[in-house]
PDB file of C-alpha atoms in Angstrom:
ATOM      1  CA  MET O 262       2.121 -98.951  29.684  1.00  0.00           C
ATOM      2  CA  GLY O 263       3.827 -96.570  28.567  1.00  0.00           C
ATOM      3  CA  LYS O 264       7.307 -97.114  26.692  1.00  0.00           C
ATOM      4  CA  ILE O 265      10.612 -95.341  27.213  1.00  0.00           C
ATOM      5  CA  GLY O 266      13.940 -95.505  24.918  1.00  0.00           C
ATOM      6  CA  GLU O 267      17.510 -94.817  26.057  1.00  0.00           C
ATOM      7  CA  ASN O 268      17.252 -91.762  24.288  1.00  0.00           C
ATOM      8  CA  ASP O 269      13.605 -90.697  26.240  1.00  0.00           C
ATOM      9  CA  LEU O 270      16.036 -92.317  29.292  1.00  0.00           C
ATOM     10  CA  LEU O 271      18.792 -90.039  29.295  1.00  0.00           C
ATOM     11  CA  GLN O 272      16.364 -87.147  28.615  1.00  0.00           C
ATOM     12  CA  SER O 273      14.822 -87.995  31.888  1.00  0.00           C
ATOM     13  CA  GLU O 274      18.215 -88.552  33.952  1.00  0.00           C
ATOM     14  CA  LEU O 275      19.545 -84.907  32.556  1.00  0.00           C
ATOM     15  CA  ALA O 276      16.073 -83.611  33.750  1.00  0.00           C
ATOM     16  CA  VAL O 277      16.395 -85.009  36.956  1.00  0.00           C
ATOM     17  CA  LEU O 278      19.517 -82.826  37.264  1.00  0.00           C
ATOM     18  CA  ARG O 279      18.881 -80.410  36.477  1.00  0.00           C
ATOM     19  CA  ALA O 280      16.207 -80.176  39.043  1.00  0.00           C
ATOM     20  CA  ARG O 281      18.222 -81.474  41.422  1.00  0.00           C
ATOM     21  CA  THR O 282      20.704 -78.226  41.041  1.00  0.00           C
ATOM     22  CA  ALA O 283      17.629 -76.146  40.356  1.00  0.00           C
ATOM     23  CA  LEU O 284      16.781 -77.899  44.140  1.00  0.00           C
ATOM     24  CA  ASP O 285      19.774 -76.685  45.805  1.00  0.00           C
ATOM     25  CA  ALA O 286      19.881 -73.204  44.535  1.00  0.00           C
ATOM     26  CA  ALA O 287      16.267 -72.400  45.765  1.00  0.00           C
ATOM     27  CA  ASN O 288      17.356 -74.426  49.464  1.00  0.00           C
ATOM     28  CA  LEU O 289      20.285 -71.446  49.590  1.00  0.00           C
ATOM     29  CA  ASP O 290      18.516 -69.033  48.381  1.00  0.00           C
ATOM     30  CA  TYR O 291      16.057 -69.896  51.578  1.00  0.00           C
ATOM     31  CA  ASP O 292      18.455 -70.564  53.961  1.00  0.00           C
ATOM     32  CA  ARG O 293      19.847 -66.461  53.130  1.00  0.00           C
ATOM     33  CA  ALA O 294      16.667 -65.144  53.340  1.00  0.00           C
ATOM     34  CA  LEU O 295      16.004 -66.976  56.419  1.00  0.00           C
ATOM     35  CA  ALA O 296      18.912 -66.015  58.219  1.00  0.00           C
ATOM     36  CA  ALA O 297      18.575 -62.433  56.262  1.00  0.00           C
ATOM     37  CA  PHE O 298      15.153 -63.030  58.498  1.00  0.00           C
ATOM     38  CA  ARG O 299      16.212 -63.907  61.648  1.00  0.00           C
ATOM     39  CA  LEU O 300      18.518 -61.158  62.330  1.00  0.00           C
ATOM     40  CA  ALA O 301      15.960 -57.925  61.032  1.00  0.00           C
ATOM     41  CA  VAL O 302      13.831 -59.095  63.500  1.00  0.00           C
ATOM     42  CA  ASN O 303      16.027 -60.056  66.007  1.00  0.00           C
ATOM     43  CA  LEU O 304      16.012 -64.118  66.770  1.00  0.00           C
ATOM     44  CA  PRO O 305      18.641 -66.008  67.595  1.00  0.00           C
ATOM     45  CA  ALA O 306      19.890 -67.972  64.998  1.00  0.00           C
ATOM     46  CA  GLY O 307      19.112 -71.233  65.037  1.00  0.00           C
ATOM     47  CA  ALA O 308      15.431 -69.958  66.032  1.00  0.00           C
ATOM     48  CA  ASP O 309      12.579 -71.910  64.564  1.00  0.00           C
ATOM     49  CA  VAL O 310      10.697 -70.156  61.879  1.00  0.00           C
ATOM     50  CA  ARG O 311       7.565 -71.592  60.316  1.00  0.00           C
ATOM     51  CA  ILE O 312       7.011 -69.583  57.100  1.00  0.00           C
ATOM     52  CA  VAL O 313       3.083 -70.204  55.918  1.00  0.00           C
ATOM     53  CA  VAL O 314       1.963 -69.196  51.941  1.00  0.00           C
ATOM     54  CA  THR O 315      -1.997 -67.872  51.965  1.00  0.00           C
ATOM     55  CA  SER O 316      -3.597 -67.704  49.390  1.00  0.00           C
ATOM     56  CA  ASP O 317      -5.947 -66.035  51.048  1.00  0.00           C
ATOM     57  CA  LEU O 318      -6.108 -62.201  50.385  1.00  0.00           C
ATOM     58  CA  PRO O 319      -8.236 -59.650  52.542  1.00  0.00           C
ATOM     59  CA  ARG O 320     -11.411 -58.480  50.751  1.00  0.00           C
ATOM     60  CA  MET O 321     -10.860 -54.567  49.971  1.00  0.00           C
ATOM     61  CA  HIS O 322     -11.387 -51.622  47.574  1.00  0.00           C
ATOM     62  CA  ILE O 323      -8.277 -49.418  47.139  1.00  0.00           C
ATOM     63  CA  ASP O 324      -9.530 -45.740  45.902  1.00  0.00           C
ATOM     64  CA  THR O 325      -6.643 -43.760  44.505  1.00  0.00           C
ATOM     65  CA  ALA O 326      -8.230 -40.764  45.848  1.00  0.00           C
ATOM     66  CA  MET O 327      -8.451 -42.153  49.522  1.00  0.00           C
ATOM     67  CA  ALA O 328      -4.767 -43.301  49.434  1.00  0.00           C
ATOM     68  CA  VAL O 329      -3.605 -39.831  48.464  1.00  0.00           C
ATOM     69  CA  GLN O 330      -5.788 -38.332  50.857  1.00  0.00           C
ATOM     70  CA  GLN O 331      -4.161 -40.470  53.290  1.00  0.00           C
ATOM     71  CA  ALA O 332      -0.861 -40.278  52.435  1.00  0.00           C
ATOM     72  CA  LEU O 333      -0.803 -35.946  52.760  1.00  0.00           C
ATOM     73  CA  ARG O 334      -2.571 -36.445  55.692  1.00  0.00           C
ATOM     74  CA  ASN O 335      -0.022 -38.634  58.101  1.00  0.00           C
ATOM     75  CA  SER O 336       3.208 -38.101  56.072  1.00  0.00           C
ATOM     76  CA  SER O 337       6.071 -37.049  58.204  1.00  0.00           C
ATOM     77  CA  ALA O 338       7.552 -35.443  55.502  1.00  0.00           C
ATOM     78  CA  ILE O 339       4.659 -33.317  54.160  1.00  0.00           C
ATOM     79  CA  ALA O 340       4.666 -32.321  57.924  1.00  0.00           C
ATOM     80  CA  GLY O 341       8.263 -31.307  58.250  1.00  0.00           C
ATOM     81  CA  LEU O 342       7.814 -28.780  55.073  1.00  0.00           C
ATOM     82  CA  GLU O 343       4.807 -27.253  56.722  1.00  0.00           C
ATOM     83  CA  LEU O 344       6.952 -26.341  59.809  1.00  0.00           C
ATOM     84  CA  GLN O 345       9.482 -24.852  57.991  1.00  0.00           C
ATOM     85  CA  ASP O 346       6.668 -23.172  55.799  1.00  0.00           C
ATOM     86  CA  VAL O 347       5.699 -21.354  58.587  1.00  0.00           C
ATOM     87  CA  GLN O 348       9.081 -20.870  60.007  1.00  0.00           C
ATOM     88  CA  ALA O 349       9.728 -18.937  56.587  1.00  0.00           C
ATOM     89  CA  ARG O 350       7.028 -16.820  56.668  1.00  0.00           C
ATOM     90  CA  ARG O 351       7.635 -16.322  59.932  1.00  0.00           C
ATOM     91  CA  ALA O 352      11.339 -14.755  59.330  1.00  0.00           C
ATOM     92  CA  VAL O 353       9.604 -13.267  55.980  1.00  0.00           C
ATOM     93  CA  THR O 354       7.381 -10.782  58.536  1.00  0.00           C
ATOM     94  CA  GLU O 355      10.026 -10.217  61.258  1.00  0.00           C
ATOM     95  CA  ALA O 356      12.468  -8.804  58.693  1.00  0.00           C
ATOM     96  CA  ARG O 357       9.361  -6.426  57.458  1.00  0.00           C
ATOM     97  CA  LEU O 358       8.648  -5.280  61.153  1.00  0.00           C
ATOM     98  CA  SER O 359      12.381  -4.868  61.705  1.00  0.00           C
ATOM     99  CA  THR O 360      13.000  -0.866  61.229  1.00  0.00           C
ATOM    100  CA  GLY O 361      16.905  -1.882  60.601  1.00  0.00           C
ATOM    101  CA  VAL O 362      17.671   1.097  62.469  1.00  0.00           C
ATOM    102  CA  GLY O 363      19.020  -0.625  66.395  1.00  0.00           C
ATOM    103  CA  ALA O 364      21.123   1.014  69.121  1.00  0.00           C
ATOM    104  CA  THR O 365      23.407  -0.536  71.652  1.00  0.00           C
ATOM    105  CA  LEU O 366      23.857   0.631  75.335  1.00  0.00           C
ATOM    106  CA  GLN O 367      27.022  -0.295  77.096  1.00  0.00           C
ATOM    107  CA  ALA O 368      27.438   0.704  81.008  1.00  0.00           C
ATOM    108  CA  SER O 369      29.495  -0.353  83.695  1.00  0.00           C
ATOM    109  CA  PHE O 370      30.184   0.064  86.936  1.00  0.00           C
ATOM    110  CA  GLY O 371      32.789  -0.644  89.288  1.00  0.00           C
ATOM    111  CA  PHE O 372      35.276   0.937  92.065  1.00  0.00           C
ATOM    112  CA  ASN O 373      39.342   1.890  91.289  1.00  0.00           C
ATOM    113  CA  ALA O 374      41.254   2.506  94.475  1.00  0.00           C
ATOM    114  CA  SER O 375      44.792   1.768  95.376  1.00  0.00           C
ATOM    115  CA  GLY O 376      47.116   1.797  98.560  1.00  0.00           C
ATOM    116  CA  SER O 377      49.844   0.676  99.972  1.00  0.00           C
ATOM    117  CA  GLY O 378      48.280  -1.952 102.128  1.00  0.00           C
ATOM    118  CA  PRO O 379      44.800  -4.013 101.957  1.00  0.00           C
ATOM    119  CA  THR O 380      43.434  -1.501 104.737  1.00  0.00           C
ATOM    120  CA  ALA O 381      44.178   1.222 102.617  1.00  0.00           C
ATOM    121  CA  ALA O 382      43.014   0.151  99.536  1.00  0.00           C
ATOM    122  CA  TYR O 383      39.435  -0.181 100.604  1.00  0.00           C
ATOM    123  CA  SER O 384      39.206   2.671 102.627  1.00  0.00           C
ATOM    124  CA  ASN O 385      36.714   5.916 101.308  1.00  0.00           C
ATOM    125  CA  LEU O 386      34.914   3.242  98.570  1.00  0.00           C
ATOM    126  CA  LEU O 387      32.862   5.964  97.673  1.00  0.00           C
ATOM    127  CA  GLN O 388      34.582   7.972  96.450  1.00  0.00           C
ATOM    128  CA  ALA O 389      36.192   5.597  94.579  1.00  0.00           C
ATOM    129  CA  GLN O 390      32.853   4.731  92.621  1.00  0.00           C
ATOM    130  CA  GLN O 391      32.976   4.936  88.648  1.00  0.00           C
ATOM    131  CA  LEU O 392      30.046   4.293  86.311  1.00  0.00           C
ATOM    132  CA  SER O 393      30.592   4.816  82.537  1.00  0.00           C
ATOM    133  CA  LEU O 394      28.063   4.390  79.871  1.00  0.00           C
ATOM    134  CA  GLY O 395      28.070   4.113  75.709  1.00  0.00           C
ATOM    135  CA  VAL O 396      25.826   4.509  72.515  1.00  0.00           C
ATOM    136  CA  GLN O 397      26.660   2.270  69.276  1.00  0.00           C
ATOM    137  CA  VAL O 398      24.031   3.612  66.849  1.00  0.00           C
ATOM    138  CA  PRO O 399      25.063   3.232  63.550  1.00  0.00           C
ATOM    139  CA  LEU O 400      24.364   5.712  61.142  1.00  0.00           C
ATOM    140  CA  ILE O 401      24.325   4.408  57.558  1.00  0.00           C
ATOM    141  CA  GLN O 402      22.883   1.097  57.057  1.00  0.00           C
ATOM    142  CA  TRP O 403      23.336   0.533  53.242  1.00  0.00           C
ATOM    143  CA  GLY O 404      20.401  -1.611  52.209  1.00  0.00           C
ATOM    144  CA  ALA O 405      20.671  -3.453  55.249  1.00  0.00           C
ATOM    145  CA  HIS O 406      17.233  -3.873  56.311  1.00  0.00           C
ATOM    146  CA  SER O 407      16.402  -4.679  52.474  1.00  0.00           C
ATOM    147  CA  ASP O 408      18.694  -7.222  51.887  1.00  0.00           C
ATOM    148  CA  ASP O 409      17.454  -9.080  55.645  1.00  0.00           C
ATOM    149  CA  ILE O 410      13.583  -9.019  53.292  1.00  0.00           C
ATOM    150  CA  GLN O 411      14.783 -10.278  50.393  1.00  0.00           C
ATOM    151  CA  ALA O 412      16.961 -13.050  51.753  1.00  0.00           C
ATOM    152  CA  ALA O 413      13.660 -14.676  53.932  1.00  0.00           C
ATOM    153  CA  GLN O 414      11.462 -14.106  51.491  1.00  0.00           C
ATOM    154  CA  ALA O 415      14.012 -16.282  49.000  1.00  0.00           C
ATOM    155  CA  ASP O 416      14.020 -18.568  51.357  1.00  0.00           C
ATOM    156  CA  GLN O 417      10.439 -18.865  52.129  1.00  0.00           C
ATOM    157  CA  ALA O 418      10.428 -19.562  48.042  1.00  0.00           C
ATOM    158  CA  ARG O 419      12.262 -22.005  48.082  1.00  0.00           C
ATOM    159  CA  ILE O 420      11.079 -23.498  50.754  1.00  0.00           C
ATOM    160  CA  ALA O 421       7.726 -23.135  49.213  1.00  0.00           C
ATOM    161  CA  ALA O 422       9.297 -24.772  45.869  1.00  0.00           C
ATOM    162  CA  THR O 423      10.517 -28.016  47.830  1.00  0.00           C
ATOM    163  CA  SER O 424       7.209 -28.253  49.995  1.00  0.00           C
ATOM    164  CA  ARG O 425       5.495 -28.150  46.795  1.00  0.00           C
ATOM    165  CA  VAL O 426       7.438 -31.144  44.267  1.00  0.00           C
ATOM    166  CA  SER O 427       7.307 -32.895  48.011  1.00  0.00           C
ATOM    167  CA  ARG O 428       3.526 -32.859  48.135  1.00  0.00           C
ATOM    168  CA  GLU O 429       3.337 -33.692  43.918  1.00  0.00           C
ATOM    169  CA  GLN O 430       5.544 -36.531  44.860  1.00  0.00           C
ATOM    170  CA  THR O 431       3.831 -37.762  47.493  1.00  0.00           C
ATOM    171  CA  ILE O 432       0.302 -37.839  45.631  1.00  0.00           C
ATOM    172  CA  GLN O 433       2.493 -38.855  42.896  1.00  0.00           C
ATOM    173  CA  ASN O 434       3.775 -42.470  44.662  1.00  0.00           C
ATOM    174  CA  ALA O 435       0.669 -42.745  46.974  1.00  0.00           C
ATOM    175  CA  ARG O 436      -1.652 -43.024  43.416  1.00  0.00           C
ATOM    176  CA  PHE O 437       0.974 -45.541  41.367  1.00  0.00           C
ATOM    177  CA  ALA O 438       1.042 -47.502  44.504  1.00  0.00           C
ATOM    178  CA  ALA O 439      -2.766 -48.023  44.672  1.00  0.00           C
ATOM    179  CA  LEU O 440      -3.018 -48.874  40.986  1.00  0.00           C
ATOM    180  CA  GLN O 441      -0.368 -51.546  41.393  1.00  0.00           C
ATOM    181  CA  VAL O 442      -2.129 -53.198  44.378  1.00  0.00           C
ATOM    182  CA  THR O 443      -5.179 -53.387  42.265  1.00  0.00           C
ATOM    183  CA  LEU O 444      -3.037 -54.424  38.840  1.00  0.00           C
ATOM    184  CA  ALA O 445      -0.876 -56.888  41.698  1.00  0.00           C
ATOM    185  CA  ALA O 446      -4.642 -58.841  42.568  1.00  0.00           C
ATOM    186  CA  SER O 447      -5.461 -58.761  38.638  1.00  0.00           C
ATOM    187  CA  ASN O 448      -2.101 -60.935  37.851  1.00  0.00           C
ATOM    188  CA  LEU O 449      -2.453 -62.927  41.040  1.00  0.00           C
ATOM    189  CA  ALA O 450      -6.185 -64.097  40.162  1.00  0.00           C
ATOM    190  CA  VAL O 451      -4.780 -65.076  36.076  1.00  0.00           C
ATOM    191  CA  SER O 452      -2.106 -66.719  37.578  1.00  0.00           C
ATOM    192  CA  ALA O 453      -4.164 -68.537  40.474  1.00  0.00           C
ATOM    193  CA  LYS O 454      -6.671 -69.538  37.173  1.00  0.00           C
ATOM    194  CA  ALA O 455      -3.549 -70.890  35.096  1.00  0.00           C
ATOM    195  CA  ASP O 456      -1.833 -72.440  38.099  1.00  0.00           C
ATOM    196  CA  THR O 457      -4.909 -74.807  38.325  1.00  0.00           C
ATOM    197  CA  VAL O 458      -5.581 -74.958  34.215  1.00  0.00           C
ATOM    198  CA  ALA O 459      -1.350 -76.459  34.147  1.00  0.00           C
ATOM    199  CA  SER O 460      -1.996 -78.646  37.144  1.00  0.00           C
ATOM    200  CA  LYS O 461      -5.360 -80.151  35.138  1.00  0.00           C
ATOM    201  CA  ARG O 462      -3.464 -80.730  32.304  1.00  0.00           C
ATOM    202  CA  PHE O 463      -0.262 -82.147  33.391  1.00  0.00           C
ATOM    203  CA  ALA O 464      -3.144 -84.719  35.272  1.00  0.00           C
ATOM    204  CA  VAL O 465      -4.661 -86.002  32.222  1.00  0.00           C
ATOM    205  CA  ALA O 466      -1.040 -85.867  30.506  1.00  0.00           C
ATOM    206  CA  TYR O 467       0.251 -88.234  32.845  1.00  0.00           C
ATOM    207  CA  GLN O 468      -2.723 -90.819  32.563  1.00  0.00           C
ATOM    208  CA  ARG O 469      -2.544 -90.639  29.033  1.00  0.00           C
ATOM    209  CA  TYR O 470       1.306 -91.496  29.052  1.00  0.00           C
ATOM    210  CA  VAL O 471       0.519 -94.128  31.140  1.00  0.00           C
ATOM    211  CA  ILE O 472      -1.858 -95.511  29.001  1.00  0.00           C
ATOM    212  CA  GLY O 473       0.972 -95.508  26.815  1.00  0.00           C
ATOM    213  CA  LYS O 474      -1.467 -92.559  23.945  1.00  0.00           C
ATOM    214  CA  ILE O 475       1.807 -89.797  24.225  1.00  0.00           C
ATOM    215  CA  GLY O 476       4.956 -90.152  24.428  1.00  0.00           C
ATOM    216  CA  VAL O 477       7.526 -88.781  27.152  1.00  0.00           C
ATOM    217  CA  ASP O 478       8.195 -85.515  24.957  1.00  0.00           C
ATOM    218  CA  ASN O 479       4.366 -84.803  25.439  1.00  0.00           C
ATOM    219  CA  LEU O 480       4.854 -85.338  29.238  1.00  0.00           C
ATOM    220  CA  TYR O 481       7.472 -83.475  29.478  1.00  0.00           C
ATOM    221  CA  ILE O 482       6.088 -80.194  28.235  1.00  0.00           C
ATOM    222  CA  ALA O 483       2.868 -80.821  30.648  1.00  0.00           C
ATOM    223  CA  GLN O 484       4.914 -81.110  33.311  1.00  0.00           C
ATOM    224  CA  SER O 485       6.755 -78.024  32.423  1.00  0.00           C
ATOM    225  CA  ASP O 486       4.309 -76.268  31.949  1.00  0.00           C
ATOM    226  CA  LYS O 487       2.812 -77.229  35.540  1.00  0.00           C
ATOM    227  CA  ASP O 488       5.762 -75.298  37.026  1.00  0.00           C
ATOM    228  CA  GLN O 489       5.917 -72.766  35.553  1.00  0.00           C
ATOM    229  CA  ALA O 490       2.690 -71.725  36.092  1.00  0.00           C
ATOM    230  CA  LEU O 491       3.203 -72.884  39.741  1.00  0.00           C
ATOM    231  CA  GLN O 492       6.533 -70.331  39.851  1.00  0.00           C
ATOM    232  CA  GLN O 493       4.174 -67.744  38.184  1.00  0.00           C
ATOM    233  CA  TYR O 494       1.469 -68.046  41.060  1.00  0.00           C
ATOM    234  CA  VAL O 495       4.223 -67.974  43.723  1.00  0.00           C
ATOM    235  CA  LEU O 496       5.549 -64.703  42.399  1.00  0.00           C
ATOM    236  CA  ALA O 497       2.415 -63.081  41.138  1.00  0.00           C
ATOM    237  CA  LEU O 498       1.474 -64.056  44.630  1.00  0.00           C
ATOM    238  CA  ARG O 499       4.877 -62.241  45.961  1.00  0.00           C
ATOM    239  CA  GLY O 500       3.972 -59.081  44.294  1.00  0.00           C
ATOM    240  CA  TYR O 501       0.650 -58.716  45.341  1.00  0.00           C
ATOM    241  CA  TRP O 502       2.120 -58.538  49.406  1.00  0.00           C
ATOM    242  CA  SER O 503       4.627 -56.352  48.187  1.00  0.00           C
ATOM    243  CA  ALA O 504       2.810 -53.947  46.572  1.00  0.00           C
ATOM    244  CA  TYR O 505       0.385 -54.141  49.384  1.00  0.00           C
ATOM    245  CA  TYR O 506       3.451 -53.614  52.093  1.00  0.00           C
ATOM    246  CA  VAL O 507       4.648 -50.627  49.954  1.00  0.00           C
ATOM    247  CA  LEU O 508       0.979 -48.667  50.056  1.00  0.00           C
ATOM    248  CA  ARG O 509       0.879 -49.023  53.654  1.00  0.00           C
ATOM    249  CA  GLN O 510       4.240 -47.795  54.170  1.00  0.00           C
ATOM    250  CA  LEU O 511       3.435 -44.602  51.649  1.00  0.00           C
ATOM    251  CA  THR O 512      -0.173 -43.933  53.746  1.00  0.00           C
ATOM    252  CA  LEU O 513       0.565 -45.447  57.589  1.00  0.00           C
ATOM    253  CA  TYR O 514      -3.001 -46.478  56.602  1.00  0.00           C
ATOM    254  CA  ASP O 515      -4.608 -49.504  57.136  1.00  0.00           C
ATOM    255  CA  PHE O 516      -6.868 -50.864  53.818  1.00  0.00           C
ATOM    256  CA  ALA O 517      -7.944 -54.123  55.352  1.00  0.00           C
ATOM    257  CA  GLU O 518      -8.995 -52.365  58.497  1.00  0.00           C
ATOM    258  CA  ASP O 519      -9.886 -49.663  57.490  1.00  0.00           C
ATOM    259  CA  ARG O 520      -8.201 -47.386  59.604  1.00  0.00           C
ATOM    260  CA  PRO O 521      -5.035 -45.314  60.127  1.00  0.00           C
ATOM    261  CA  ILE O 522      -1.671 -47.480  61.577  1.00  0.00           C
ATOM    262  CA  ARG O 523      -0.793 -46.032  65.143  1.00  0.00           C
ATOM    263  CA  ARG O 524       2.926 -46.644  66.053  1.00  0.00           C
TER     264      ARG O 524
END
C-alpha cells in the first residue's frame, strides 16, 4: 500500500480546499446561468430544468458554398437592400421622365351677397355667383430638373454601395461560420481522444500508487491532467454547438436536416 508523509498530506489537504473553492464558484456560475436561461425562455423562477449534455453529434457535411448560398437567399438584410435598390432605380427613372415644367391651376366658386336681413341676403343668389381661376407657371427653373436627377442618382449609388458591402459581409460571415463548425468538430474529436487517454492514464497511475510504485506527486499530476482534459473536452463541446448555431442563425438553414428553417 502506498505511503504518504506529512508534507504530502498537507499538499492533499490544500488540493481539497482549492477543489472546494472551485466547486463553489462553479455552482454559483451554474445557478446564474440557469436563472438566465429560465428568464430567456419565460419559465418560472423555481421551474425544474434538467440540462442533458450529449456527445452525439449530427452527421452532416457543411459546404461553404452552400452556406453562402443559403445566407444570401434567406437574409432579411439582403432582401431589404434589394427593395431599396429597386426603389432608388424607380426614383431615378421618375426624375428623368419628369420634364421639370409644371403648372398649378386653382379654381374657386361661391356666392357673395348681403342684405338687411336673412331673407334679403339669400335672394337673387344667381346674380351673386362668383367664379375665379388662377394659373401659376414657373418661368425659369435654374437647373432644378437636373438637380433632381443628380440627387436621385446619388441616392441610388449610395444604396448600391451599401448593398455591395452588406452582401460581401454576409458572404464572408457565412463562409467563416461554416469553416468554424468544421474546425470545432475537429477540435472536439481531438479533445475527446485526449480525455479518454487522460482518464486511462489516471487509472493506471492510481493502481501504481496503491501498490507503491509511484509517489503521490505523480498521482497528482495524472489527476490534474485528467481534470484539464475533461475541461477541455467540455469547452470543445460547447464551442462546437455554439459554432453550429451561429451558422444556423446566419443562414437560416438546418444542415442536420438539410432543409431551411421556417419561422
